[in-house]
Every structure is written in C-alpha cells, then in structure tokens.
Amino acid sequence: MTDGWEVAGRRFTSRLIVGTGKYRDFEQNAAAVEASGAEIVTVAVRRVNISDPSQPLLTDHIDPKRYTYLPNTAGCFTADEAIRTLRLAREAGGWDLVKLEVLGEARTLYPDMRETLKATEILVKEGFLPMVYCVDDPIAAKQLEEAGAVAIMPLGAPIGSGLGIQNRVTIRLIVEGATVPVLVDAGVGTASDASVAMELGCDGVLMNTAIAEAKDPVRMARAMKLAVESGRLAYLAGRMGQRRYADPSSPLAGLI
Amino acid sequence: MIQDGTLSIRVNGEHRRVRAGMTVAELALELGLEPAKVAVERNLEIVPRSTLGHVMVEDGDEFEIVTFVGGG
C-alpha cells in the first residue's frame, strides 16, 4: 500500500518534512536528511556572505533537484518582510510552494495571526502556494484555508522547545475541519511526539531542532521517520476504545 | 556620480564604490558570486534572473543579494 499525500497538486510519499538549521556541519545535515527519508526540506533566505563568498553553500550539499526546497520566512515579524523574503526566494529557486511564518515576538516565536493572514492573502494573489505556520486554533486555521493557504501548519509547542504536542484537542479539531493538509510544525521533541501528531490524523510533521539537537542526529532522523510512519499506520488502523478499568485478554472460561 | 567614473551603492547594507557602466550580473561576479545561485533585489524590486545581464547598476542603488541557508 502506498500511502502518499498531496499538497497543492504535488504528491509526496514521506510525511516528514525536516529543517536544515542548527546542524554541526553540512555533512551531518545531509546525512540526517537522508536518514529521515524526507522529500521536502525547509530552508531560510539570507544575505550572501560578501566578505567570504567562497564559503560552502547549502545547495552544494543538499541537492535541490533531489529534495523539494521549502523556503521559509523565519525571522520575519511583519507581513511585508515575509512577502519580500518569499519574492526573493521565488527568484532564487523558482519555487512557488513556500512556508509562511510571521512571528509575533522573539521570546515565544508565536505567530502573529493578523499579519500571517494578511500575508497569506497577498501571497496567494501573487501566485504563491503558501504552507502556513499558525497557532493551534481551529478558527484561525479555517480563516487561513479560506485565504488560500495550501497547508495548515499549527505549532505543537513553541519553536525549538521540544515540549511535544501540548493540545491534542485543538490539533484534532483543526484536522477535522480542514480540507487542505495539516502538518504539525514546531514543538516535537522526540519520536513519540511525532507519532502523537500522526495518530491525531495530521498529514505530516515538520521538525528541525528535535533532530539537529539530538546527541546523534542521524539516528534520531531515522527514529522520526519510523515514528511518523507508525503514527500514520496507527491512525489508519483505528485505535481501540479506552476503558476506565481492566479487561482481560485471556479467556475466563476453562480456568483450572 | 562623482567625477572619477565610480558609483556609490549599497550591497546588503554595506556601502561600496563600483565602476560605472556595469550590469547587475557583472556586479555579482565582481563580488565573487555566481549569479545563478543568488537572488537580487534592487531598490526593493526583484531583478529577474533573466535580466541580470541587462540591468545596469546606477548611482545610489541599494541591493539585497540573498541565497538559501539552513533553516527550520
């Protein structure tokens, strides 16, 4: 059984999207991406280093022909900054599938939903296909979808916190209400967190720090690949109901 | 333009003086960059890659030249 998913008409097999930040070096980064099985990687857009233009580039280590680059707007605190960044990203890579995030404050990196919604509307008018980082709010998610977001990406917990999915109820409500893919973006700390997201019915999970800051990032990348797959399988299989008390698995009849 | 045939521009926030009469692609090469691997914004407008070889650098231009780096 091939269990793929689709965003904006593009089909992918892996439901894990990984970031490319915080790694020790490009070699480790490339090995972790490989081990994760991810087909999409997020990247940031930054000024070139003019004082040392010979420095190695991400594109030399993680091949944009093999992996779908998903340019982000990390570090942008207004719709205008985010749109400007993505226009440059589109020119640099030719990609219209992008990750929009408009941050509200540095301490929590919580999204500013007013600016996020505004940016989504403008980007859609300009022909972008924005996958949008957002709060875990089913109403905000619906508004983003109406504005043309091609995927809804609620946080599970603050970016880089590794605290895991804090509110399973809201994530589930977003999944139930959405007609576009829903991916948990941010907050995953370890493999079981990724499984939880998938068991809630999410279409995928996006993570960076959980892999990059693991003691062994390559091994954790593989753990995440398996966790996303097993969480998805468990969701499709349909979990058993929960009981308040025990129910024996062995027959009671025929006891000696 | 001042009389010595150079232009005053800003690239990624830094002031630079370059010779007059060069294209944006030539500017990128002079900075040691491969035009195919960067994106250029000139005075807040994107310079499409296909036009980098035609658009001339003008006195007072402000450029942002970016590329992809690791990020989440």
XYZ file of N, CA and C in Angstrom, chain A:
768
model
N 0.854 -1.200 0.000
C 0.000 0.000 0.000
C 0.889 1.249 0.000
N 0.684 2.092 -0.965
C 1.421 3.343 -0.951
C 0.538 4.407 -0.336
N 0.986 4.952 0.756
C 0.189 5.941 1.472
C 0.851 7.301 1.301
N 0.564 7.934 0.206
C 1.165 9.241 -0.034
C 0.236 10.369 0.380
N 0.690 11.556 0.216
C -0.163 12.723 0.470
C 0.148 13.781 -0.577
N -0.722 14.749 -0.652
C -0.632 15.718 -1.726
C -0.773 17.128 -1.173
N 0.080 18.019 -1.613
C -0.099 19.422 -1.247
C -0.007 20.249 -2.528
N -1.022 21.062 -2.749
C -1.081 21.928 -3.932
C -0.794 21.145 -5.212
N -1.356 19.928 -5.289
C -1.218 19.139 -6.509
C 0.092 18.390 -6.636
N 0.972 18.539 -5.647
C 2.242 17.786 -5.684
C 2.153 16.599 -4.740
N 2.601 15.455 -5.222
C 2.457 14.232 -4.440
C 3.782 13.848 -3.776
N 3.688 13.464 -2.511
C 4.865 13.038 -1.753
C 4.558 11.735 -1.040
N 5.595 10.952 -0.809
C 5.441 9.701 -0.067
C 5.756 9.914 1.407
N 6.864 10.583 1.682
C 7.240 10.825 3.078
C 6.362 11.915 3.685
N 5.927 11.670 4.902
C 5.104 12.647 5.617
C 5.932 13.452 6.616
N 7.227 13.315 6.506
C 8.130 14.041 7.405
C 8.851 15.129 6.605
N 8.733 16.351 7.081
C 9.470 17.470 6.484
C 10.521 17.894 7.503
N 11.759 18.026 7.069
C 12.801 18.382 8.032
C 13.451 19.717 7.688
N 13.862 20.396 8.753
C 14.589 21.648 8.593
C 16.066 21.382 8.354
N 16.782 22.442 8.008
C 18.209 22.307 7.692
C 19.044 23.259 8.555
N 18.490 23.680 9.690
C 19.221 24.596 10.567
C 19.841 23.874 11.743
N 20.791 24.526 12.396
C 21.353 24.089 13.681
C 22.249 22.853 13.603
N 22.574 22.360 12.426
C 23.441 21.187 12.346
C 24.908 21.588 12.526
N 25.723 20.607 12.961
C 27.139 20.866 13.188
C 27.802 21.300 11.882
N 27.483 20.594 10.806
C 28.041 20.939 9.502
C 27.131 20.381 8.404
N 27.448 20.715 7.189
C 26.613 20.294 6.059
C 26.589 18.775 5.908
N 27.718 18.114 6.223
C 27.775 16.654 6.074
C 26.761 15.991 7.009
N 26.759 16.432 8.265
C 25.825 15.874 9.233
C 24.380 16.170 8.820
N 24.185 17.377 8.352
C 22.858 17.789 7.898
C 22.371 16.884 6.765
N 23.229 16.680 5.780
C 22.854 15.862 4.618
C 22.587 14.416 5.037
N 23.393 13.888 5.968
C 23.205 12.510 6.425
C 21.882 12.376 7.180
N 21.537 13.394 7.970
C 20.282 13.351 8.726
C 19.080 13.424 7.787
N 19.169 14.264 6.785
C 18.064 14.369 5.820
C 17.870 13.031 5.124
N 18.968 12.431 4.738
C 18.926 11.122 4.080
C 18.246 10.085 4.986
N 18.674 10.040 6.257
C 18.149 9.049 7.197
C 16.665 9.296 7.498
N 16.233 10.547 7.413
C 14.840 10.882 7.742
C 13.880 10.436 6.643
N 14.420 10.218 5.450
C 13.569 9.859 4.325
C 12.734 11.017 3.807
N 12.979 12.214 4.318
C 12.180 13.379 3.920
C 12.380 13.692 2.441
N 11.300 14.171 1.826
C 11.390 14.610 0.428
C 11.347 16.128 0.321
N 10.929 16.756 1.426
C 10.852 18.219 1.472
C 11.755 18.697 2.604
N 12.560 19.715 2.339
C 13.370 20.325 3.398
C 13.081 21.817 3.451
N 13.014 22.350 4.663
C 12.831 23.795 4.771
C 14.200 24.467 4.739
N 14.216 25.649 4.160
C 15.450 26.439 4.080
C 15.113 27.895 4.374
N 16.115 28.628 4.815
C 15.931 30.050 5.079
C 16.570 30.860 3.968
N 16.158 32.107 3.863
C 16.695 33.024 2.854
C 17.498 34.088 3.597
N 18.769 34.193 3.282
C 19.610 35.178 3.981
C 20.564 35.862 3.016
N 21.075 37.012 3.459
C 22.065 37.727 2.665
C 23.274 36.839 2.392
N 23.815 36.924 1.181
C 25.047 36.191 0.892
C 26.178 36.825 1.688
N 27.173 36.012 1.973
C 28.335 36.491 2.709
C 29.306 37.128 1.716
N 29.279 38.445 1.635
C 30.097 39.123 0.628
C 31.555 39.164 1.056
N 31.807 39.157 2.363
C 33.205 39.204 2.812
C 33.909 37.871 2.550
N 33.140 36.771 2.443
C 33.752 35.473 2.124
C 32.832 34.672 1.192
N 32.774 35.079 -0.079
C 31.829 34.428 -0.997
C 32.195 32.986 -1.334
N 33.383 32.534 -0.914
C 33.794 31.164 -1.264
C 33.268 30.140 -0.265
N 32.565 30.594 0.784
C 32.037 29.650 1.772
C 31.101 28.639 1.112
N 31.092 27.377 1.643
C 30.227 26.368 1.029
C 28.751 26.747 1.151
N 27.973 26.316 0.171
C 26.554 26.631 0.139
C 25.734 25.385 0.461
N 24.570 25.623 1.059
C 23.644 24.534 1.366
C 23.320 23.720 0.120
N 23.129 24.434 -1.001
C 22.728 23.763 -2.243
C 23.821 22.813 -2.764
N 25.068 23.002 -2.305
C 26.136 22.089 -2.719
C 26.044 20.760 -1.968
N 25.339 20.737 -0.830
C 25.273 19.531 -0.005
C 23.906 18.855 -0.018
N 22.870 19.659 -0.127
C 21.523 19.096 -0.182
C 20.941 19.529 -1.527
N 20.879 18.570 -2.416
C 20.610 18.852 -3.823
C 19.162 19.305 -4.034
N 18.964 20.518 -4.497
C 17.590 21.000 -4.719
C 16.860 20.263 -5.840
N 17.606 19.460 -6.613
C 16.915 18.668 -7.645
C 16.351 17.387 -7.034
N 16.990 16.929 -5.960
C 16.535 15.699 -5.311
C 15.477 15.997 -4.243
N 15.677 17.072 -3.500
C 14.745 17.437 -2.434
C 13.975 18.691 -2.831
N 12.710 18.724 -2.436
C 11.931 19.931 -2.660
C 12.298 20.946 -1.587
N 12.876 22.055 -2.015
C 13.197 23.126 -1.073
C 11.920 23.893 -0.738
N 11.693 24.058 0.551
C 10.549 24.843 1.005
C 11.103 26.084 1.717
N 11.194 27.200 1.005
C 11.781 28.397 1.614
C 10.862 28.936 2.717
N 11.457 29.338 3.823
C 10.650 29.863 4.923
C 10.856 31.363 5.101
N 10.095 31.904 6.026
C 10.231 33.340 6.327
C 10.621 33.511 7.789
N 11.357 32.545 8.313
C 11.784 32.618 9.713
C 12.477 33.946 9.974
N 12.165 34.526 11.107
C 12.776 35.799 11.463
C 11.991 37.009 10.990
N 10.908 36.789 10.250
C 10.093 37.912 9.779
C 8.984 38.194 10.794
N 8.841 39.462 11.141
C 7.841 39.848 12.146
C 6.693 40.670 11.555
N 6.732 40.927 10.249
C 5.615 41.620 9.603
C 5.288 40.914 8.283
N 4.056 41.132 7.818
C 3.653 40.559 6.528
C 4.577 41.071 5.428
N 4.909 42.355 5.462
C 5.746 42.934 4.408
C 7.105 42.261 4.318
N 7.747 42.053 5.486
C 9.063 41.384 5.488
C 8.950 39.972 4.918
N 7.898 39.279 5.323
C 7.740 37.887 4.884
C 7.516 37.824 3.377
N 6.698 38.721 2.863
C 6.407 38.727 1.423
C 7.665 39.070 0.629
N 8.408 40.049 1.123
C 9.650 40.453 0.457
C 10.630 39.275 0.408
N 10.730 38.563 1.527
C 11.618 37.402 1.603
C 11.210 36.323 0.605
N 9.914 36.081 0.506
C 9.461 34.999 -0.378
C 9.556 35.374 -1.850
N 9.419 36.652 -2.149
C 9.638 37.069 -3.546
C 11.077 36.774 -3.950
N 12.013 37.048 -3.034
C 13.421 36.743 -3.299
C 13.629 35.240 -3.410
N 12.966 34.491 -2.532
C 13.106 33.023 -2.551
C 12.621 32.467 -3.875
N 11.506 33.004 -4.345
C 10.958 32.518 -5.619
C 11.931 32.803 -6.755
N 12.576 33.964 -6.681
C 13.537 34.301 -7.724
C 14.790 33.424 -7.620
N 15.202 33.146 -6.374
C 16.420 32.354 -6.180
C 16.218 30.907 -6.611
N 15.030 30.374 -6.355
C 14.846 28.955 -6.614
C 13.785 28.628 -7.640
N 12.956 29.587 -7.937
C 11.884 29.350 -8.885
C 10.713 28.596 -8.284
N 10.634 28.530 -6.944
C 9.587 27.750 -6.311
C 8.446 28.638 -5.822
N 7.231 28.172 -6.057
C 6.092 28.927 -5.529
C 5.508 28.281 -4.275
N 5.907 27.021 -4.000
C 5.498 26.367 -2.755
C 6.432 26.877 -1.655
N 5.850 27.562 -0.669
C 6.677 28.233 0.351
C 6.087 28.018 1.739
N 6.922 28.219 2.737
C 6.436 28.166 4.111
C 6.381 29.582 4.667
N 5.160 30.007 4.989
C 4.990 31.345 5.556
C 4.961 31.258 7.068
N 5.785 32.055 7.720
C 5.640 32.231 9.156
C 5.890 33.691 9.462
N 4.949 34.299 10.161
C 5.127 35.680 10.596
C 5.074 35.658 12.118
N 6.190 36.015 12.713
C 6.321 35.854 14.154
C 5.805 37.070 14.908
N 5.299 36.788 16.108
C 4.734 37.873 16.915
C 5.711 38.430 17.927
N 6.566 37.588 18.482
C 7.542 38.052 19.462
C 8.685 37.041 19.540
N 9.859 37.533 19.931
C 11.058 36.693 19.920
C 11.050 35.648 21.039
N 10.440 35.974 22.162
C 10.525 35.090 23.328
C 9.816 33.768 23.091
N 8.621 33.824 22.505
C 7.845 32.595 22.295
C 7.849 32.160 20.831
N 8.237 33.058 19.927
C 8.148 32.805 18.484
C 6.729 32.382 18.074
N 5.762 32.827 18.876
C 4.373 32.574 18.497
C 4.036 33.372 17.248
N 3.206 32.800 16.373
C 2.869 33.550 15.158
C 1.952 34.744 15.443
N 2.140 35.791 14.665
C 1.223 36.935 14.694
C 0.156 36.630 13.645
N -1.024 36.208 14.095
C -2.017 35.702 13.153
C -2.617 36.793 12.266
N -2.692 38.034 12.787
C -3.221 39.110 11.944
C -2.304 39.323 10.733
N -1.006 39.409 11.012
C -0.039 39.600 9.916
C 0.047 38.350 9.035
N -0.078 37.189 9.665
C 0.006 35.935 8.914
C -1.130 35.831 7.895
N -2.322 36.187 8.340
C -3.489 36.129 7.456
C -3.345 37.137 6.304
N -2.887 38.332 6.665
C -2.680 39.383 5.658
C -1.655 38.917 4.614
N -0.559 38.355 5.089
C 0.490 37.897 4.174
C -0.025 36.755 3.291
N -0.815 35.865 3.873
C -1.355 34.741 3.095
C -2.182 35.258 1.924
N -3.058 36.220 2.207
C -3.927 36.768 1.148
C -3.102 37.371 0.018
N -2.070 38.133 0.379
C -1.255 38.797 -0.651
C -0.451 37.767 -1.446
N 0.130 36.811 -0.739
C 0.946 35.790 -1.417
C 0.109 34.982 -2.408
N -1.104 34.651 -1.996
C -1.976 33.872 -2.889
C -2.282 34.684 -4.147
N -2.534 35.981 -3.969
C -2.800 36.853 -5.134
C -1.601 36.889 -6.070
N -0.397 36.775 -5.501
C 0.825 36.825 -6.320
C 1.211 35.459 -6.881
N 0.350 34.472 -6.663
C 0.606 33.166 -7.271
C 1.423 32.211 -6.427
N 1.703 32.588 -5.190
C 2.427 31.667 -4.301
C 1.480 30.585 -3.790
N 2.082 29.478 -3.339
C 1.340 28.398 -2.697
C 1.848 28.305 -1.265
N 1.248 29.068 -0.353
C 1.810 29.131 0.995
C 1.318 28.021 1.923
N 2.284 27.320 2.532
C 2.011 26.419 3.641
C 2.255 27.283 4.884
N 1.266 27.343 5.767
C 1.302 28.428 6.750
C 1.431 27.938 8.195
N 2.487 28.393 8.849
C 2.699 28.161 10.291
C 1.690 29.007 11.065
N 1.022 28.382 12.025
C -0.036 29.120 12.721
C -0.231 28.614 14.145
N -1.080 29.319 14.871
C -1.449 28.879 16.215
C -2.357 27.659 16.089
N -2.471 26.900 17.166
C -3.312 25.695 17.133
C -4.749 26.088 17.455
N -5.313 26.904 16.575
C -6.649 27.467 16.771
C -7.488 27.080 15.556
N -8.538 26.273 15.755
C -9.323 25.783 14.614
C -9.971 26.903 13.798
N -10.287 28.010 14.443
C -10.917 29.125 13.711
C -9.879 29.828 12.840
N -8.721 30.101 13.414
C -7.644 30.726 12.636
C -7.257 29.826 11.463
N -7.232 28.517 11.709
C -6.872 27.571 10.651
C -7.861 27.662 9.496
N -9.129 27.757 9.844
C -10.186 27.860 8.824
C -10.024 29.147 8.017
N -9.724 30.228 8.720
C -9.541 31.519 8.034
C -8.359 31.461 7.072
N -7.309 30.796 7.480
C -6.138 30.662 6.595
C -6.495 29.859 5.355
N -7.250 28.790 5.585
C -7.647 27.955 4.452
C -8.508 28.761 3.476
N -9.430 29.544 4.023
C -10.286 30.385 3.170
C -9.463 31.411 2.404
N -8.355 31.846 3.015
C -7.490 32.842 2.357
C -6.612 32.205 1.279
N -6.595 30.862 1.220
C -5.847 30.209 0.147
C -4.603 29.465 0.589
N -4.414 29.298 1.897
C -3.274 28.501 2.363
C -3.401 27.089 1.790
N -2.308 26.533 1.272
C -2.370 25.187 0.684
C -2.123 24.111 1.731
N -1.635 24.518 2.899
C -1.491 23.594 4.030
C -1.532 24.425 5.306
N -2.089 23.808 6.342
C -2.191 24.470 7.644
C -1.155 23.814 8.550
N -0.300 24.633 9.179
C 0.787 24.047 9.968
C 0.800 24.613 11.392
N -0.099 24.058 12.239
C -0.159 24.556 13.612
C 1.039 24.096 14.433
N 1.431 24.928 15.379
C 2.512 24.543 16.280
C 1.980 23.523 17.282
N 2.853 22.577 17.664
C 2.509 21.649 18.736
C 2.926 22.225 20.070
N 3.987 23.026 20.024
C 4.560 23.730 21.179
C 5.484 24.779 20.570
N 6.011 25.719 21.372
C 6.875 26.743 20.776
C 8.049 26.163 19.969
N 8.411 26.884 18.917
C 9.519 26.507 18.034
C 10.776 26.217 18.869
N 11.397 25.088 18.607
C 12.662 24.766 19.265
C 12.542 24.342 20.710
N 11.298 24.219 21.230
C 11.134 23.905 22.662
C 11.225 22.410 22.932
N 10.833 21.583 21.986
C 10.862 20.138 22.202
C 9.873 19.663 23.253
N 8.828 20.434 23.490
C 7.879 20.093 24.565
C 6.805 19.104 24.138
N 6.734 18.801 22.845
C 5.713 17.859 22.380
C 4.372 18.539 22.163
N 3.397 17.758 21.689
C 2.080 18.314 21.363
C 1.376 18.725 22.660
N 1.169 20.005 22.843
C 0.585 20.498 24.087
C -0.926 20.398 24.124
N -1.561 20.500 22.965
C -3.028 20.481 22.963
C -3.540 19.570 21.847
N -3.769 18.335 22.225
C -4.217 17.358 21.226
C -5.613 17.675 20.734
N -6.399 18.293 21.593
C -7.786 18.591 21.210
C -7.816 19.576 20.044
N -7.047 20.655 20.161
C -7.100 21.670 19.096
C -6.485 21.145 17.795
N -5.434 20.333 17.928
C -4.840 19.772 16.704
C -5.875 18.873 16.006
N -6.551 18.056 16.804
C -7.572 17.168 16.223
C -8.704 17.976 15.578
N -9.128 19.049 16.252
C -10.207 19.876 15.692
C -9.776 20.514 14.373
N -8.517 20.932 14.297
C -8.011 21.528 13.048
C -8.025 20.480 11.937
N -7.562 19.267 12.271
C -7.550 18.180 11.281
C -8.968 17.907 10.787
N -9.913 17.830 11.718
C -11.303 17.515 11.341
C -11.910 18.598 10.455
N -11.500 19.844 10.687
C -12.131 20.946 9.963
C -11.475 21.298 8.643
N -10.291 20.757 8.390
C -9.520 21.220 7.233
C -9.786 20.378 5.996
N -9.759 21.014 4.839
C -9.808 20.271 3.571
C -8.459 20.330 2.860
N -7.499 21.028 3.471
C -6.116 21.019 2.970
C -5.270 20.250 3.986
N -4.064 19.822 3.597
C -3.241 19.075 4.549
C -2.938 19.869 5.824
N -2.871 19.138 6.931
C -2.493 19.719 8.222
C -1.194 19.051 8.678
N -0.209 19.870 8.986
C 1.068 19.333 9.467
C 1.421 20.027 10.768
N 1.795 19.250 11.773
C 2.294 19.883 12.989
C 3.677 20.436 12.685
N 3.848 21.713 12.959
C 5.096 22.407 12.668
C 5.567 23.031 13.970
N 6.585 22.479 14.538
C 7.210 23.019 15.759
C 6.717 22.327 17.011
N 7.655 22.095 17.907
C 7.331 21.575 19.231
C 7.680 20.121 19.455
N 7.913 19.382 18.364
C 8.249 17.965 18.526
C 9.624 17.845 19.198
N 9.725 16.965 20.202
C 10.988 16.804 20.901
C 11.612 15.434 20.681
N 10.750 14.430 20.584
C 11.262 13.079 20.393
C 10.267 12.282 19.558
N 10.626 11.031 19.272
C 9.864 10.258 18.296
C 8.380 10.127 18.665
N 8.107 9.878 19.953
C 6.707 9.670 20.338
C 5.853 10.919 20.058
N 6.453 12.108 20.137
C 5.697 13.331 19.826
C 5.239 13.327 18.359
N 6.128 12.860 17.496
C 5.782 12.805 16.073
C 4.671 11.787 15.848
N 4.745 10.660 16.572
C 3.690 9.652 16.450
C 2.351 10.208 16.910
N 2.373 10.964 18.015
C 1.130 11.557 18.522
C 0.488 12.432 17.445
N 1.309 13.264 16.818
C 0.775 14.150 15.771
C 0.111 13.332 14.674
N 0.768 12.247 14.277
C 0.226 11.431 13.191
C -1.019 10.665 13.632
N -1.015 10.207 14.888
C -2.179 9.479 15.396
C -3.403 10.381 15.482
N -3.168 11.687 15.608
C -4.289 12.637 15.640
C -4.862 12.867 14.246
N -4.200 12.306 13.245
C -4.725 12.420 11.885
C -4.043 13.468 11.036
N -2.958 14.027 11.545
C -2.232 15.012 10.740
C -1.689 14.343 9.479
N -1.527 15.154 8.436
C -0.986 14.644 7.176
C 0.528 14.537 7.217
N 1.135 15.262 8.147
C 2.586 15.221 8.225
C 3.085 15.989 9.426
N 4.406 15.954 9.587
C 5.056 16.659 10.688
C 6.293 17.362 10.141
N 6.503 18.587 10.610
C 7.694 19.339 10.218
C 8.530 19.565 11.471
N 9.808 19.236 11.399
C 10.661 19.429 12.572
C 12.080 19.759 12.160
N 12.796 20.394 13.068
C 14.201 20.695 12.832
C 15.029 20.383 14.079
N 14.760 21.125 15.170
C 15.600 21.030 16.359
C 15.633 19.629 16.958
N 14.490 18.929 16.931
C 14.431 17.602 17.552
C 15.474 16.662 16.942
N 15.749 16.851 15.664
C 16.780 16.034 15.019
C 18.158 16.683 15.192
N 18.237 17.964 14.887
C 19.550 18.635 14.862
C 20.203 18.676 16.234
N 19.405 18.788 17.301
C 19.990 18.885 18.636
C 20.004 17.551 19.384
N 19.644 16.470 18.714
C 19.791 15.156 19.341
C 21.291 14.865 19.466
N 21.641 14.012 20.431
C 23.056 13.655 20.591
C 23.577 12.993 19.314
N 22.698 12.193 18.688
C 23.046 11.540 17.426
C 21.956 11.886 16.405
N 22.144 12.993 15.702
C 21.076 13.479 14.811
C 20.669 12.479 13.728
N 21.631 11.732 13.207
C 21.303 10.817 12.113
C 20.397 9.691 12.626
N 20.721 9.190 13.822
C 19.887 8.141 14.417
C 18.497 8.685 14.763
N 18.450 9.894 15.275
C 17.144 10.483 15.607
C 16.324 10.723 14.334
N 17.001 11.069 13.252
C 16.288 11.275 11.988
C 15.574 9.990 11.566
N 16.266 8.873 11.758
C 15.648 7.585 11.414
C 14.498 7.266 12.377
N 14.709 7.587 13.657
C 13.645 7.381 14.649
C 12.394 8.174 14.250
N 12.597 9.382 13.774
C 11.467 10.231 13.394
C 10.755 9.674 12.156
N 11.538 9.162 11.237
C 10.940 8.555 10.040
C 10.012 7.407 10.454
N 10.521 6.547 11.340
C 9.730 5.396 11.786
C 8.530 5.850 12.619
N 8.724 6.876 13.436
C 7.638 7.364 14.303
C 6.495 7.944 13.472
N 6.866 8.678 12.428
C 5.832 9.257 11.567
C 5.083 8.137 10.847
N 5.839 7.152 10.379
C 5.195 6.023 9.684
C 4.302 5.223 10.630
N 4.795 4.950 11.838
C 3.979 4.127 12.753
C 2.773 4.906 13.244
N 2.949 6.203 13.487
C 1.796 7.020 13.897
C 0.731 7.049 12.814
N 1.167 7.139 11.590
C 0.228 7.150 10.462
C -0.511 5.805 10.366
N 0.256 4.722 10.497
C -0.351 3.389 10.437
C -1.379 3.223 11.557
N -1.029 3.674 12.749
C -1.945 3.545 13.890
C -3.222 4.348 13.631
N -3.062 5.530 13.046
C -4.238 6.352 12.717
C -5.137 5.623 11.726
N -4.505 5.065 10.673
C -5.289 4.369 9.649
C -5.926 3.095 10.205
N -5.191 2.438 11.106
C -5.693 1.192 11.682
C -6.896 1.456 12.584
N -6.936 2.625 13.207
C -8.036 2.959 14.114
C -7.792 2.357 15.485
N -7.489 3.199 16.433
C -7.117 2.676 17.742
C -8.330 2.101 18.485
N -8.054 1.238 19.448
C -9.109 0.670 20.297
C -9.720 1.760 21.168
N -10.893 1.460 21.679
C -11.510 2.395 22.614
C -10.801 2.337 23.953
N -10.948 3.391 24.740
C -10.310 3.395 26.052
C -11.317 2.992 27.124
N -10.864 2.215 28.098
C -11.721 1.800 29.216
C -11.154 2.378 30.494
N -11.992 2.506 31.467
C -11.523 3.040 32.744
C -10.854 1.964 33.585
N -11.227 0.683 33.325
C -10.669 -0.405 34.140
C -10.182 -1.528 33.230
N -9.642 -2.579 33.838
C -9.027 -3.663 33.083
C -10.045 -4.524 32.349
N -9.580 -5.163 31.292
C -10.399 -6.107 30.547
C -9.454 -7.228 30.113
N -9.588 -8.424 30.684
C -8.579 -9.458 30.448
C -8.508 -9.892 28.988
N -7.301 -10.179 28.544
C -7.103 -10.621 27.162
C -7.225 -12.139 27.041
N -7.024 -12.865 28.148
C -7.160 -14.328 28.111
C -8.567 -14.709 28.541
N -9.092 -15.808 27.972
C -10.470 -16.186 28.320
C -10.616 -16.529 29.806
N -11.773 -16.202 30.331
C -12.025 -16.526 31.734
C -12.516 -17.965 31.872
N -13.138 -18.476 30.795
C -13.645 -19.845 30.823
C -12.498 -20.838 30.764
N -12.666 -22.002 31.425
C -11.666 -23.070 31.332
C -10.517 -22.911 32.292
N -10.622 -21.963 33.206
C -9.553 -21.803 34.200
C -9.457 -23.055 35.055
N -8.273 -23.486 35.392
C -8.141 -24.688 36.231
C -8.418 -24.332 37.684
